[in-house]
Coordinates of C-alpha atoms (C1' of nucleotides) in Angstrom, one line a residue:
Chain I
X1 CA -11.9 -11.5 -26.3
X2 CA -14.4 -8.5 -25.6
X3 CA -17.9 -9.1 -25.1
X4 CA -19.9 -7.7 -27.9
X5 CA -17.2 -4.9 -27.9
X6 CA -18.4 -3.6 -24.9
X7 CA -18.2 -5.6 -22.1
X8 CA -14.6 -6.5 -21.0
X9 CA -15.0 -9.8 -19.8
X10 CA -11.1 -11.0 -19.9
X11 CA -11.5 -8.6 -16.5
X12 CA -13.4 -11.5 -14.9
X13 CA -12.0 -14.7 -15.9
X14 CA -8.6 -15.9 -14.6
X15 CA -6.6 -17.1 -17.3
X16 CA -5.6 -20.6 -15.6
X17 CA -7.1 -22.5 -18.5
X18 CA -4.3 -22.4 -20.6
X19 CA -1.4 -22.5 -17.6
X20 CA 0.1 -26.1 -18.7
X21 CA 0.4 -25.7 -22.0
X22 CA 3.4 -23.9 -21.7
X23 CA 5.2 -27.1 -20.2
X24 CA 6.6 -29.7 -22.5
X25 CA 5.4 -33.4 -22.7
X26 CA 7.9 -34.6 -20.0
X27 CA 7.2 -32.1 -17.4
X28 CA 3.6 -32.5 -18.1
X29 CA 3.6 -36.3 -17.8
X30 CA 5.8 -35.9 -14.5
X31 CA 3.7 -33.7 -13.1
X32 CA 0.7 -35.6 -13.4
X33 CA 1.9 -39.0 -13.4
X34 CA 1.2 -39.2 -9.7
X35 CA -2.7 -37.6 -10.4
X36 CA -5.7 -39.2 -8.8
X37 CA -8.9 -38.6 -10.4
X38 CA -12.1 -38.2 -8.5
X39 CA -15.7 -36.9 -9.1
X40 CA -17.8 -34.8 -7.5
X41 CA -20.8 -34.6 -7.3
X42 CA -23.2 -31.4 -7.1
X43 CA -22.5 -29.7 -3.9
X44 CA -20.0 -31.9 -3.1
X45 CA -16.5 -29.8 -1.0
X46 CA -13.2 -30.0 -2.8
X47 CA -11.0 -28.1 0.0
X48 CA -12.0 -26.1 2.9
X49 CA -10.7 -22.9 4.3
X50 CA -8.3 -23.3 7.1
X51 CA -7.6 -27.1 5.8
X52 CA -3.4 -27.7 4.9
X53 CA -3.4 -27.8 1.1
X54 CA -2.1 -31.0 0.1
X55 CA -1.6 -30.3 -3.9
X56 CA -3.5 -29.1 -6.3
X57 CA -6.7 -29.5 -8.4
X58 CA -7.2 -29.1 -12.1
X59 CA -10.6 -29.1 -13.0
X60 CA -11.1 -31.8 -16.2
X61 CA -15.3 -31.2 -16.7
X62 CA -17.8 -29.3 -14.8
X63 CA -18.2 -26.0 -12.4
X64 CA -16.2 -25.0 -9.2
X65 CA -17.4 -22.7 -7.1
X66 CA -14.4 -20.7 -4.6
X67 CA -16.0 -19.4 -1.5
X68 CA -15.8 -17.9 1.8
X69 CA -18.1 -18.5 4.6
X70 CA -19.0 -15.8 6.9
X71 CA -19.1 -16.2 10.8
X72 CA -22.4 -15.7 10.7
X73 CA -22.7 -18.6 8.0
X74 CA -23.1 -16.0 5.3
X75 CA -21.5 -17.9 2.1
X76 CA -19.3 -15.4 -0.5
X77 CA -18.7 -16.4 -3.8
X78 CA -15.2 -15.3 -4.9
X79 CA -15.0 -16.8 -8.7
X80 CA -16.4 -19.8 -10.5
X81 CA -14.1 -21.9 -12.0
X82 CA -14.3 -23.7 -15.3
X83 CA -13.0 -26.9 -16.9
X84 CA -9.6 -26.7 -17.9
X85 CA -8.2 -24.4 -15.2
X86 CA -6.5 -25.1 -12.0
X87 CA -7.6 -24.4 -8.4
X88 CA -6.0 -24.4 -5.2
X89 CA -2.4 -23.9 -5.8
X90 CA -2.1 -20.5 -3.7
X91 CA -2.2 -21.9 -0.5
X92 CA 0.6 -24.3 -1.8
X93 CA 2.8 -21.4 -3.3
X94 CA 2.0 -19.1 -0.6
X95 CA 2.6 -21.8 2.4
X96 CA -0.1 -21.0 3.9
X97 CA -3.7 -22.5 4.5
X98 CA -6.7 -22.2 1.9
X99 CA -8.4 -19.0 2.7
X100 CA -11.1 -20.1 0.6
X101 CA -13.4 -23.1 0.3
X102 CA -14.7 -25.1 -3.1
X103 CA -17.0 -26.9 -4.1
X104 CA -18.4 -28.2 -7.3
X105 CA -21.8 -26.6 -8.9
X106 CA -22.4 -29.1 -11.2
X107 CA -21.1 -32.8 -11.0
X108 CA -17.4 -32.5 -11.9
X109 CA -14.4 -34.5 -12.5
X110 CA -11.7 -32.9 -11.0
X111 CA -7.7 -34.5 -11.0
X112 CA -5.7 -34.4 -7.6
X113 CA -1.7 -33.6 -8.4
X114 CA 0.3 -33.5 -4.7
X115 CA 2.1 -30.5 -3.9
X116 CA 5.3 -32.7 -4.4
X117 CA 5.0 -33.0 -7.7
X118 CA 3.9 -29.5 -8.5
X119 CA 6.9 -27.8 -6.5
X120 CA 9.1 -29.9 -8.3
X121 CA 7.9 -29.1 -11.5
X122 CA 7.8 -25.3 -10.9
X123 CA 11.4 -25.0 -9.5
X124 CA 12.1 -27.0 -13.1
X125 CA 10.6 -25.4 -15.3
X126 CA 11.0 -21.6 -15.2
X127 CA 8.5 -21.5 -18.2
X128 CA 5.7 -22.9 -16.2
X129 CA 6.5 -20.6 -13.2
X130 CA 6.6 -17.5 -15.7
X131 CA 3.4 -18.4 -16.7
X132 CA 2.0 -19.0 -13.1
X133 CA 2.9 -15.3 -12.3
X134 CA 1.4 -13.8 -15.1
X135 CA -2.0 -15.8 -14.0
X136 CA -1.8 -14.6 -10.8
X137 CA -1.3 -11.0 -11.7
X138 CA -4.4 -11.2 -13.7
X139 CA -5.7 -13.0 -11.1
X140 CA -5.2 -9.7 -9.0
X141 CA -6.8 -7.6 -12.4
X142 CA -10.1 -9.9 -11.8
X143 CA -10.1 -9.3 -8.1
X144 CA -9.7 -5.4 -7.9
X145 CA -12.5 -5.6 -10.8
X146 CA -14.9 -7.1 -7.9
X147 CA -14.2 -5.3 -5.1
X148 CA -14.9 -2.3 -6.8
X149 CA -17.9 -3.3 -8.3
X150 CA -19.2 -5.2 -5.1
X151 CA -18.4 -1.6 -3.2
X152 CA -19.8 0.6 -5.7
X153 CA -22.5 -0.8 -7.7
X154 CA -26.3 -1.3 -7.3
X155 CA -27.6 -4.5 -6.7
X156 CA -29.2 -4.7 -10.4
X157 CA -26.0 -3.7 -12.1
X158 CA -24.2 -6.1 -9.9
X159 CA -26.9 -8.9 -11.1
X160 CA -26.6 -7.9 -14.6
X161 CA -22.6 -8.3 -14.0
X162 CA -22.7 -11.8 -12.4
X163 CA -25.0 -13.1 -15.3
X164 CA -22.9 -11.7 -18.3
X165 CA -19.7 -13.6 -16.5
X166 CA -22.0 -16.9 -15.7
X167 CA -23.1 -16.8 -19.6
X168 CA -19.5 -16.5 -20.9
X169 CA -18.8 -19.6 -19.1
X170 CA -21.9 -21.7 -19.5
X171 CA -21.9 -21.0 -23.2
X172 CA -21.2 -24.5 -25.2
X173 CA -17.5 -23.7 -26.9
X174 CA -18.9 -25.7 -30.3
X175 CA -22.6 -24.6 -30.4
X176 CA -23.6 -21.3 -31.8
X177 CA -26.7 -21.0 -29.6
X178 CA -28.0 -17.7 -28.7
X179 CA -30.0 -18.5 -26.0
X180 CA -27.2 -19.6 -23.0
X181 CA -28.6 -21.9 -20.2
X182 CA -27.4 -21.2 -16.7
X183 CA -27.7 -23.6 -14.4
X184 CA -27.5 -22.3 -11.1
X185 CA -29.3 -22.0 -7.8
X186 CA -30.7 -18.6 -6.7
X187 CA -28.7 -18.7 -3.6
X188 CA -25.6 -19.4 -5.6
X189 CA -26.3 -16.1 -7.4
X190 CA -26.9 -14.3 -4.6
X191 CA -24.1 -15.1 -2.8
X192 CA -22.2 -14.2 -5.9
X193 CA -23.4 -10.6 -5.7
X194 CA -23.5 -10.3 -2.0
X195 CA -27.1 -9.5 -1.8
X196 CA -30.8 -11.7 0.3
X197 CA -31.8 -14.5 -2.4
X198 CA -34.8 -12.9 -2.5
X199 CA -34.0 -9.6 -4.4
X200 CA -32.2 -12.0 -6.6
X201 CA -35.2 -13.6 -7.6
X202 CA -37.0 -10.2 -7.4
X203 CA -34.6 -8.9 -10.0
X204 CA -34.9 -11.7 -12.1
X205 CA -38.5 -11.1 -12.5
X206 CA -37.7 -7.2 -13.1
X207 CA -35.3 -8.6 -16.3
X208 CA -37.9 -11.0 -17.3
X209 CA -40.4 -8.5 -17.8
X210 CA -38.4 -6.6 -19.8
X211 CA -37.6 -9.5 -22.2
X212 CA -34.0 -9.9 -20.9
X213 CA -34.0 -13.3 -19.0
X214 CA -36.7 -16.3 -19.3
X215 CA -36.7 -18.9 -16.9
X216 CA -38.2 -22.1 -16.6
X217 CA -37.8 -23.2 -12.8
X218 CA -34.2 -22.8 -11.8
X219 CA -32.9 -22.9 -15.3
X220 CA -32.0 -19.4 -16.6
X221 CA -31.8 -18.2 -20.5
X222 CA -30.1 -15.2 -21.4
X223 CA -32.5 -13.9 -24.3
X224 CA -30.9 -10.0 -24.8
X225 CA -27.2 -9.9 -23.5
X226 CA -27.5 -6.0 -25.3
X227 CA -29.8 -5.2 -23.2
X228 CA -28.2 -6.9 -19.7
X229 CA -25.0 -5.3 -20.8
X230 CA -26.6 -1.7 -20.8
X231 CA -28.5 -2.9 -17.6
X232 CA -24.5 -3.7 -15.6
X233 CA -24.2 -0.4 -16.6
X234 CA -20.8 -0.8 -17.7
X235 CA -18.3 1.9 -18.8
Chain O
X1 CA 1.7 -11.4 13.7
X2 CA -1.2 -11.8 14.8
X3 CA -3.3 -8.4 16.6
X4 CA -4.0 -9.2 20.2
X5 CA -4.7 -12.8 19.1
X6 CA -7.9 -12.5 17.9
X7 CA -7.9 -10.4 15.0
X8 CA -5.6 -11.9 12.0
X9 CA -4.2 -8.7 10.8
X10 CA -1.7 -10.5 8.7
X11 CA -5.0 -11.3 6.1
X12 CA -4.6 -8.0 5.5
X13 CA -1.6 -7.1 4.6
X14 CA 0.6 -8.2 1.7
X15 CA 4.2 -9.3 2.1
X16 CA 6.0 -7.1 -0.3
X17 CA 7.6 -5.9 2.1
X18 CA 10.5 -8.0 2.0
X19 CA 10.7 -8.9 -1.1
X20 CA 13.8 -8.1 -1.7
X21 CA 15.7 -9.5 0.6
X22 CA 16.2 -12.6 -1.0
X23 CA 18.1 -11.0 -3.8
X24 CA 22.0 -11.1 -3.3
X25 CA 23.5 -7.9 -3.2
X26 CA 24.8 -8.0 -6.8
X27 CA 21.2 -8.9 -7.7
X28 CA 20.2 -6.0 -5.7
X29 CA 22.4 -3.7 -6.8
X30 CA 21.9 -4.6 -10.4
X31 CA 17.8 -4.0 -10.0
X32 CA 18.8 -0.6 -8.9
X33 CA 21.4 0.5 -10.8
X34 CA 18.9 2.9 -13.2
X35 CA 16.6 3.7 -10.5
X36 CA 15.5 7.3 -9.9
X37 CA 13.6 8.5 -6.7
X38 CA 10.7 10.6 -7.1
X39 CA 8.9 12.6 -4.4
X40 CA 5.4 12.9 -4.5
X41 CA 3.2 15.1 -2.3
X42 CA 0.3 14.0 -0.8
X43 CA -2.3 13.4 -3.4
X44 CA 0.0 13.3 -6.1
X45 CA -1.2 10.3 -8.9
X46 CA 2.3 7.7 -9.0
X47 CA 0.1 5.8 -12.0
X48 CA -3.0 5.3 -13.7
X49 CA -5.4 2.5 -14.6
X50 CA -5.4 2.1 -17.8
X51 CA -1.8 3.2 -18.6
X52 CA 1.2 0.8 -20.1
X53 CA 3.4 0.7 -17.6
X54 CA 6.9 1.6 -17.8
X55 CA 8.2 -0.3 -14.7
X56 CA 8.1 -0.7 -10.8
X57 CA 7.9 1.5 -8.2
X58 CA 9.3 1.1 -4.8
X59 CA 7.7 2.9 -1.9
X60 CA 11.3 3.9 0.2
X61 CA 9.0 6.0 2.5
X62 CA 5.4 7.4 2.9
X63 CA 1.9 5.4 2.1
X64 CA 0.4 5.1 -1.4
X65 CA -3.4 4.3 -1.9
X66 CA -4.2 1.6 -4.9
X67 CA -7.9 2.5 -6.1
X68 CA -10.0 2.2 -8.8
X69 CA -12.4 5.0 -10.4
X70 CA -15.8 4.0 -11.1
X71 CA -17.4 5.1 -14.0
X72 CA -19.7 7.8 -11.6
X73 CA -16.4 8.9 -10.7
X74 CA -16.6 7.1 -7.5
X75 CA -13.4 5.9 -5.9
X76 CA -12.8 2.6 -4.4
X77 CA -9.8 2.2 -2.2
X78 CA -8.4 -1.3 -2.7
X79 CA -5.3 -1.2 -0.5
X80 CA -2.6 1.0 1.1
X81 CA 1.1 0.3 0.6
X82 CA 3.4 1.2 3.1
X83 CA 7.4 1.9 2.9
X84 CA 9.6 -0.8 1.9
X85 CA 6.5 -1.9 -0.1
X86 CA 6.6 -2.4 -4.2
X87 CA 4.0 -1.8 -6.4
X88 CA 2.7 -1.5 -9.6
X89 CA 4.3 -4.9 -10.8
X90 CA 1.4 -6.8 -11.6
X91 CA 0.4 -5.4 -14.5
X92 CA 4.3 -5.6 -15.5
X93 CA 4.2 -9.3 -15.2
X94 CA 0.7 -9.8 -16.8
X95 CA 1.9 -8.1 -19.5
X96 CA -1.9 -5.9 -19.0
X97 CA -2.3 -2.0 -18.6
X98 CA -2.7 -1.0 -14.5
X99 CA -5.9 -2.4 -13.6
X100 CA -6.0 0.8 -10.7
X101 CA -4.3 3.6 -10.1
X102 CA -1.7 5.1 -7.7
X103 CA -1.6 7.9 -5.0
X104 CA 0.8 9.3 -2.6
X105 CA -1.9 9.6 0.7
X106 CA 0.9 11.2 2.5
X107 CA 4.3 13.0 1.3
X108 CA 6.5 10.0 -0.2
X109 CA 9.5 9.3 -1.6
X110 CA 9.3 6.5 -4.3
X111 CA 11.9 4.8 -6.3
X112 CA 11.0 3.7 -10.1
X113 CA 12.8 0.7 -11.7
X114 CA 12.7 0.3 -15.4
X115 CA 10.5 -2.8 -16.3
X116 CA 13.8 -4.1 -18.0
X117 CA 15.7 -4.3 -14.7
X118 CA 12.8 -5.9 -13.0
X119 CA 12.6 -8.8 -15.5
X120 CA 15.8 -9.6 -16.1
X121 CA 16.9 -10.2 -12.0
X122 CA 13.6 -12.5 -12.5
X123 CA 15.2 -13.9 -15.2
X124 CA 18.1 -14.5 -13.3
X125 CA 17.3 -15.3 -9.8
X126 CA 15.0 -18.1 -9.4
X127 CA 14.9 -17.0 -5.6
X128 CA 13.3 -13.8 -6.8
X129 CA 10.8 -15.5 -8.6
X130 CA 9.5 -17.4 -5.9
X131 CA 9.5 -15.2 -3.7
X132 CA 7.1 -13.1 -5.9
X133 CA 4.9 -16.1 -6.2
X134 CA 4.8 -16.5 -2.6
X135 CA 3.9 -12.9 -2.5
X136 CA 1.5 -12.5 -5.4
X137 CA -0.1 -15.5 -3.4
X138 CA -0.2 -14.1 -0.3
X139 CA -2.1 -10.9 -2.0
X140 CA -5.0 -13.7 -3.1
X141 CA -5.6 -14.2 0.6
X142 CA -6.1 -10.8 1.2
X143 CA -8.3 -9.5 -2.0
X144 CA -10.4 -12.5 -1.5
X145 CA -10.6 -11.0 2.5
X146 CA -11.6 -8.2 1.2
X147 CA -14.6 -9.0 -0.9
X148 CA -15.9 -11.3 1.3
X149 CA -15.9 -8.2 4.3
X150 CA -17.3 -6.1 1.8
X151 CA -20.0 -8.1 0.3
X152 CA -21.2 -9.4 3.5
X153 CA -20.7 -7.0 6.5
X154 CA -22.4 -3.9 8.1
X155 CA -20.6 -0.4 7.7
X156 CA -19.7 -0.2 10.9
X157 CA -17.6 -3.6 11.2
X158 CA -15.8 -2.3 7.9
X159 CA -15.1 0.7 9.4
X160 CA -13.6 -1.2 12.2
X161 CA -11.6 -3.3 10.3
X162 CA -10.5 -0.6 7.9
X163 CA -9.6 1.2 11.2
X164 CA -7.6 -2.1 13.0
X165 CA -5.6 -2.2 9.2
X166 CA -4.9 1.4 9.3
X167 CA -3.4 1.4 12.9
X168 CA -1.1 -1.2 12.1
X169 CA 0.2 0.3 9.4
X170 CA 0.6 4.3 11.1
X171 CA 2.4 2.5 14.3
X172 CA 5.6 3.3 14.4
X173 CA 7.9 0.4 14.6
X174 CA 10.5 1.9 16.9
X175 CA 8.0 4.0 19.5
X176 CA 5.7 2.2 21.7
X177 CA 3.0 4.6 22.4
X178 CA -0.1 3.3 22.6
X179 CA -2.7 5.5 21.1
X180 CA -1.9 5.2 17.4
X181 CA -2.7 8.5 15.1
X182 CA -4.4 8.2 11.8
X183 CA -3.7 10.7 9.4
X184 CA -6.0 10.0 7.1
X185 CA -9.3 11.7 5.3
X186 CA -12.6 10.5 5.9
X187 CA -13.2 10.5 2.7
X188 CA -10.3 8.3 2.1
X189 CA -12.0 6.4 4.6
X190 CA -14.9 5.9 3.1
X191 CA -13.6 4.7 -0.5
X192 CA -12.1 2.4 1.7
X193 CA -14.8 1.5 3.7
X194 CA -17.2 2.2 0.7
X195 CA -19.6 3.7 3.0
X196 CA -20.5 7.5 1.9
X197 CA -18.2 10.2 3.4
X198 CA -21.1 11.1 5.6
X199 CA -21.6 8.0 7.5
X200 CA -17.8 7.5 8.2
X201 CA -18.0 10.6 10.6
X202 CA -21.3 9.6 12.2
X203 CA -20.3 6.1 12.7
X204 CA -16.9 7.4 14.2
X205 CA -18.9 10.2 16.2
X206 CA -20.6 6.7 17.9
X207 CA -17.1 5.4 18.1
X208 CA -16.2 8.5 20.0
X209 CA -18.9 8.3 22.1
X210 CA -18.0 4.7 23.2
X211 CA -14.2 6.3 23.7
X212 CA -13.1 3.4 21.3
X213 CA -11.5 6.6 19.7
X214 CA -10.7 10.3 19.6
X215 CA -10.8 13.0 16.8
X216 CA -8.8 16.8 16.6
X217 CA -9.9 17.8 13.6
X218 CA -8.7 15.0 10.7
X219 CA -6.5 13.5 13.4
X220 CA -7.9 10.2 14.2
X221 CA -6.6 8.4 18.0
X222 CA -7.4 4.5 17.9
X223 CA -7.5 4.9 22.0
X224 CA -8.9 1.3 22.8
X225 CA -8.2 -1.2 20.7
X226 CA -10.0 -4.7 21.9
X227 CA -13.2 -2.9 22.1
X228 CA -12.2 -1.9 18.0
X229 CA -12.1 -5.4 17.5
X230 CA -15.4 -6.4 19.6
X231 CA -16.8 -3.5 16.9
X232 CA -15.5 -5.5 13.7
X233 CA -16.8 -8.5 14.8
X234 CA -14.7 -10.2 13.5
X235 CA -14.8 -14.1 13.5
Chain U
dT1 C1' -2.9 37.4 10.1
dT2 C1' -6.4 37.2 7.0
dT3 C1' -9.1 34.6 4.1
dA4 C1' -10.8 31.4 0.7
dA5 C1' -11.1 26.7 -0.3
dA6 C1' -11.4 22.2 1.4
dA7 C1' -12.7 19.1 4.8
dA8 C1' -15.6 18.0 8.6
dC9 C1' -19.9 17.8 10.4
dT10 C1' -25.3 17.8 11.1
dG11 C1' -30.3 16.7 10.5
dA12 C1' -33.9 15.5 7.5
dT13 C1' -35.4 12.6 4.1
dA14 C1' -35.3 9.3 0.3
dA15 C1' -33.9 5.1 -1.5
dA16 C1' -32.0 0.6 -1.4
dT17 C1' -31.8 -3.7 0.6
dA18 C1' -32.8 -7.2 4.2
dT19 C1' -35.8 -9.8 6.9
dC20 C1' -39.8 -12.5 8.0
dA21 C1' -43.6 -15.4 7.3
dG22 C1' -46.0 -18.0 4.5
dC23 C1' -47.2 -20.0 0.0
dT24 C1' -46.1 -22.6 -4.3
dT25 C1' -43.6 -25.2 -7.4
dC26 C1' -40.1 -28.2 -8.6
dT27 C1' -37.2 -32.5 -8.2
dG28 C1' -35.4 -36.7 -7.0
dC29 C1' -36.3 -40.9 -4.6
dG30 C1' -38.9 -44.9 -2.8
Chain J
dC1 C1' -46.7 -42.4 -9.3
dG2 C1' -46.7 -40.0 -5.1
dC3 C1' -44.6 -37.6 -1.6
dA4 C1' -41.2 -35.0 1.1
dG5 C1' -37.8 -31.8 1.2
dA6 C1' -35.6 -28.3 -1.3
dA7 C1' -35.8 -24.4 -4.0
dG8 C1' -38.5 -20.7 -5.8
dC9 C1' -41.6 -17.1 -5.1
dT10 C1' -44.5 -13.2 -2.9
dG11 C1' -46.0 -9.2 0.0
dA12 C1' -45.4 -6.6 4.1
dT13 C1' -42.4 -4.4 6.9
dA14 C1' -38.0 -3.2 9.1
dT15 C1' -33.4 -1.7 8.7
dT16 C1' -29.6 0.2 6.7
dT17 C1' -27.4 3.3 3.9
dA18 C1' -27.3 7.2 0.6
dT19 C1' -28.5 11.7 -0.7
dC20 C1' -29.3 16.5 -0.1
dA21 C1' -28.8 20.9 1.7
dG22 C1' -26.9 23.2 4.4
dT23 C1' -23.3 25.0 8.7
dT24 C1' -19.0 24.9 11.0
dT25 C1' -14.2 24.0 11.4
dT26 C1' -9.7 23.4 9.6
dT27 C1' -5.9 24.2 6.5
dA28 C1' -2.9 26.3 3.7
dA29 C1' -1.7 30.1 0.9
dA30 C1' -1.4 35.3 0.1

DNA sequence: TTTAAAAACTGATAAATATCAGCTTCTGCG
DNA sequence: CGCAGAAGCTGATATTTATCAGTTTTTAAA
């Protein structure tokens, strides 16, 4: 699962895609036979920090972005979720409220299971709960991985960083194209490094120059992931 | 639990501490049947990112810095454990190498428990297990706290926090003096902080100045707390 | 008690990043 | 299609933080 043998991106994706295989058919049918589906459009909030979590969300298509907003309105991207892996449930195992916000970053349909149903489930299945701490512990792994690198690193490297992740997950599982499109905003970038949206589009340029990046308004190709990997500066 | 009511110190600070209490006392005694204690001096290494680990370690007294090295050798300090806290089981339960390391900050006495031990009371109580979820869960809360501060405040309302964080967890339970002393480096400081060493001891030379606190040496007095918090800025 | 090493501290300067103000280009909607 | 608002972009400047090259103080060991 390493990145050109160099990169080790496992670091920097949760593993909550494959979290309900582990459960056979008549826990997984229970546990979502109570599931409301909804879509989302661009932009559009799935929960909100300080909001009483209600059950969890298990992203079915599109991008979710997991957030915290700043008092000074100052937006933090903590992760991006992908299709396939499950948001939310910390506040509901922890008891406590979110301390993060979501939203979607490209129009998503996203299924609603109540906290009911997912308790019930868990305290069932000790399978399913063995699995759920083994995400979170990697969960931890990924989260370590960004404070250092959001402490330590340069604004470049942390660029680099956030585009090698974002390429991993906007690369097509059944298309063997070189060239990844990333579809996101400028500001979503920057608040996923931490730094003004303007040195994010400044460093863009920088990496186009040197033949790393194209873009083509806000769309983003990948053209040399060799060369943004030695740009992260990693290991 | 909250700090003067303003400041939510319990964002901060992970719950291991009473962990296990929910075991029963044959539970109990069974996890610690194989233990052996371990005293480590202050700067002493308890593990090492990258290492398999072996099992858990229970901090009986003293406080142990979890950090990652960056690959310039810089340090980033991503939390400090106190007593009664347990550590190093994440990367037990993700079945990964220790995504940081471990070191004693201050003389400590630490109690090691074979992974085997550790597995099979979770195994066996299901009490156990969630109260590690709730934990693990609770730890979320607090990383994700920590890269949003990071990413998106000034030096000196890190430093703050870092120093609110640090008081709570040098007050003695059973005394009620008011100035707390922090016994702590500043360069520990700054890997916390991750601020360079030299900006710790001017920002806290302004902090002096403004009698927020006082310094003998490494000794560090929090002398007036609220105007700490006015400092952080925080929400 | 002396003393060498480590930690704390200082001032000057360099480098990185943010902010601001304005301009241009996209994009979706009527 | 045309147009308004949003997003992208640019250059100048301000601010923050790091680095460097020391000096002083503290600590712990001989």
């Amino acid at each position: 699962m390493s990145l050109s043998g160099i990169f080790p991106i496992d670091r920097w994706n949760f593993t909550t895609q494959s979290i309900l295989n582990v459960l056979s058919e008549q826990d997984y049918s229970d546990l979502v036979a109570n599931q409301s589906d909804l879509k989302y459009l661009k932009g559009d909030v799935v929960f909100r920090e300080g909001s009483v979590p209600a059950g969890i969300f298990l992203i079915r298509s599109g991008k979710v972005k997991k957030y915290k907003v700043d008092s000074l309105a100052k937006e933090q991207i903590i992760y991006v979720a992908n299709h396939e892996e499950l948001i939310g449930y910390h506040a509901v195992l922890s008891g406590e409220r979110y301390p993060d916000s979501a939203a979607a970053i490209e129009d998503s349909l996203i299924s609603f299971i109540p906290k009911e149903d997912f308790i019930s489930i868990l305290h069932r299945s000790p399978a399913f709960t063995q699995r759920l701490l083994k995400a979170l512990s990697h969960e931890f792994t990924v989260l370590t991985n960004s404070i250092s690198v959001i402490a330590q690193r340069t604004a470049t490297e942390r660029l680099a960083i956030a585009l090698i992740v974002l390429r991993e997950k906007y690369k097509d599982e059944d298309s063997d194209v070189q060239d990844i499109i990333l579809n996101i905003s400028r500001m979503d970038l920057a608040n996923m490094v931490g730094i003004a949206q303007e040195n994010v589009i400044r460093l863009l340029k920088e990496f186009k120059e040197e033949g790393i990046v194209e873009t083509d308004g806000r769309k983003i190709w990948i053209k040399d992931i060799k060369r943004l990997i030695k740009k992260s500066n990693y290991k």
